[in-house]
Amino acid sequence: MRFNYVYWARHDYRHWYQFGWVPVTVYAMNLPGFLAGRSLLTPLTIYAGQTSDYKELALNIANFPKFLQLAFPTAVLDHYELLKRGLMVLTCLILLAGFWYLRRLDLTPQRFMMVATWSFWTCTMFLPSMHDRYSYFVMVMLAIVALLDRRMIGVALVSIGISTVLYLRYLLNADAAINLWPLAIIQIINYCGFTAGTFLHPQPEYLHSFRSITTD
């Protein structure tokens, strides 16, 4: 639903009806849970419940809240509720700023894919109580973007590599703890590079159209 704002800011209302499929697909995918007795409000409330249950800024993920959690453990523990709300507001402000800036750019299908990836990544990068599974879709999107824009190959490889390292602990049932401090810093820098490539330094000559990819 974040892209509703993009089209509103650009005064382009031709595709708004397509966003109606978002709640339809969300509830369709959750049908087994509803049949098992879960509330119809669960898709809307489950994340808020998670932030109250765990009371951690970040779980097994390399992102900005994890950086804060590792850098200032005592302050994060003492001011969790304030920081949680602050990170939610920060995420919204970053998304709004990015989408407002899009008014200046030609929203081609390729850039739309990059901005979609950026918007999902922004959520997993800054929202509180994220864990590694929230970022899996971002990794898939980054792999697609890397095929469209070769400048992003390094970004995709680094991000997917970090995600793989974090998941290996569970995949191999290993007890060894992973030092998330350097991984969080690397991932934050990686995100900033992707943001700059998406908004500040777009290079259309590196982008292949979807038509050429499908016809080759």
Short mmCIF file of C-alpha atoms in Angstrom, two decimals, residues 3 6-7 10 98-99 101-119 141 145 148-149 151-152 194-210:
data_model
loop_
_atom_site.label_atom_id
_atom_site.label_comp_id
_atom_site.label_asym_id
_atom_site.label_seq_id
_atom_site.Cartn_x
_atom_site.Cartn_y
_atom_site.Cartn_z
CA PHE A 3 2.85 2.95 -3.47
CA VAL A 6 3.63 7.48 -5.00
CA TYR A 7 0.71 7.74 -7.39
CA ARG A 10 2.37 12.23 -8.94
CA GLY A 98 11.72 8.74 -0.88
CA PHE A 99 8.30 8.60 -2.47
CA TYR A 101 11.39 12.55 -4.33
CA LEU A 102 10.00 10.18 -6.94
CA ARG A 103 7.89 13.03 -8.27
CA ARG A 104 11.09 14.28 -9.94
CA LEU A 105 11.94 10.99 -11.64
CA ASP A 106 10.55 9.05 -14.53
CA LEU A 107 8.91 6.04 -12.91
CA THR A 108 9.89 3.42 -15.50
CA PRO A 109 9.16 -0.28 -14.84
CA GLN A 110 12.81 -0.82 -13.96
CA ARG A 111 12.91 2.03 -11.45
CA PHE A 112 9.57 0.92 -10.06
CA MET A 113 11.16 -2.45 -9.30
CA MET A 114 14.12 -0.76 -7.62
CA VAL A 115 11.92 1.54 -5.55
CA ALA A 116 9.72 -1.40 -4.55
CA THR A 117 12.83 -3.22 -3.35
CA TRP A 118 14.01 -0.09 -1.54
CA SER A 119 10.66 0.33 0.22
CA MET A 141 13.96 -8.61 -5.01
CA VAL A 145 17.29 -5.90 -9.43
CA LEU A 148 18.33 -5.38 -14.32
CA ASP A 149 21.09 -3.08 -13.09
CA ARG A 151 25.62 -1.64 -10.48
CA MET A 152 23.57 -3.47 -7.87
CA PHE A 194 21.39 1.04 -2.78
CA THR A 195 19.38 4.11 -1.79
CA ALA A 196 21.86 6.41 -3.55
CA GLY A 197 21.81 4.24 -6.66
CA THR A 198 18.03 4.20 -6.70
CA PHE A 199 17.35 7.90 -6.22
CA LEU A 200 20.48 10.01 -6.67
CA HIS A 201 22.46 8.33 -9.43
CA PRO A 202 20.11 6.42 -11.72
CA GLN A 203 21.86 5.29 -14.90
CA PRO A 204 19.27 4.09 -17.43
CA GLU A 205 21.96 2.86 -19.83
CA TYR A 206 22.71 0.06 -17.36
CA LEU A 207 19.07 -0.98 -17.17
CA HIS A 208 17.68 -3.57 -19.53
CA SER A 209 14.00 -3.35 -20.36
CA PHE A 210 11.72 -6.16 -19.36
#
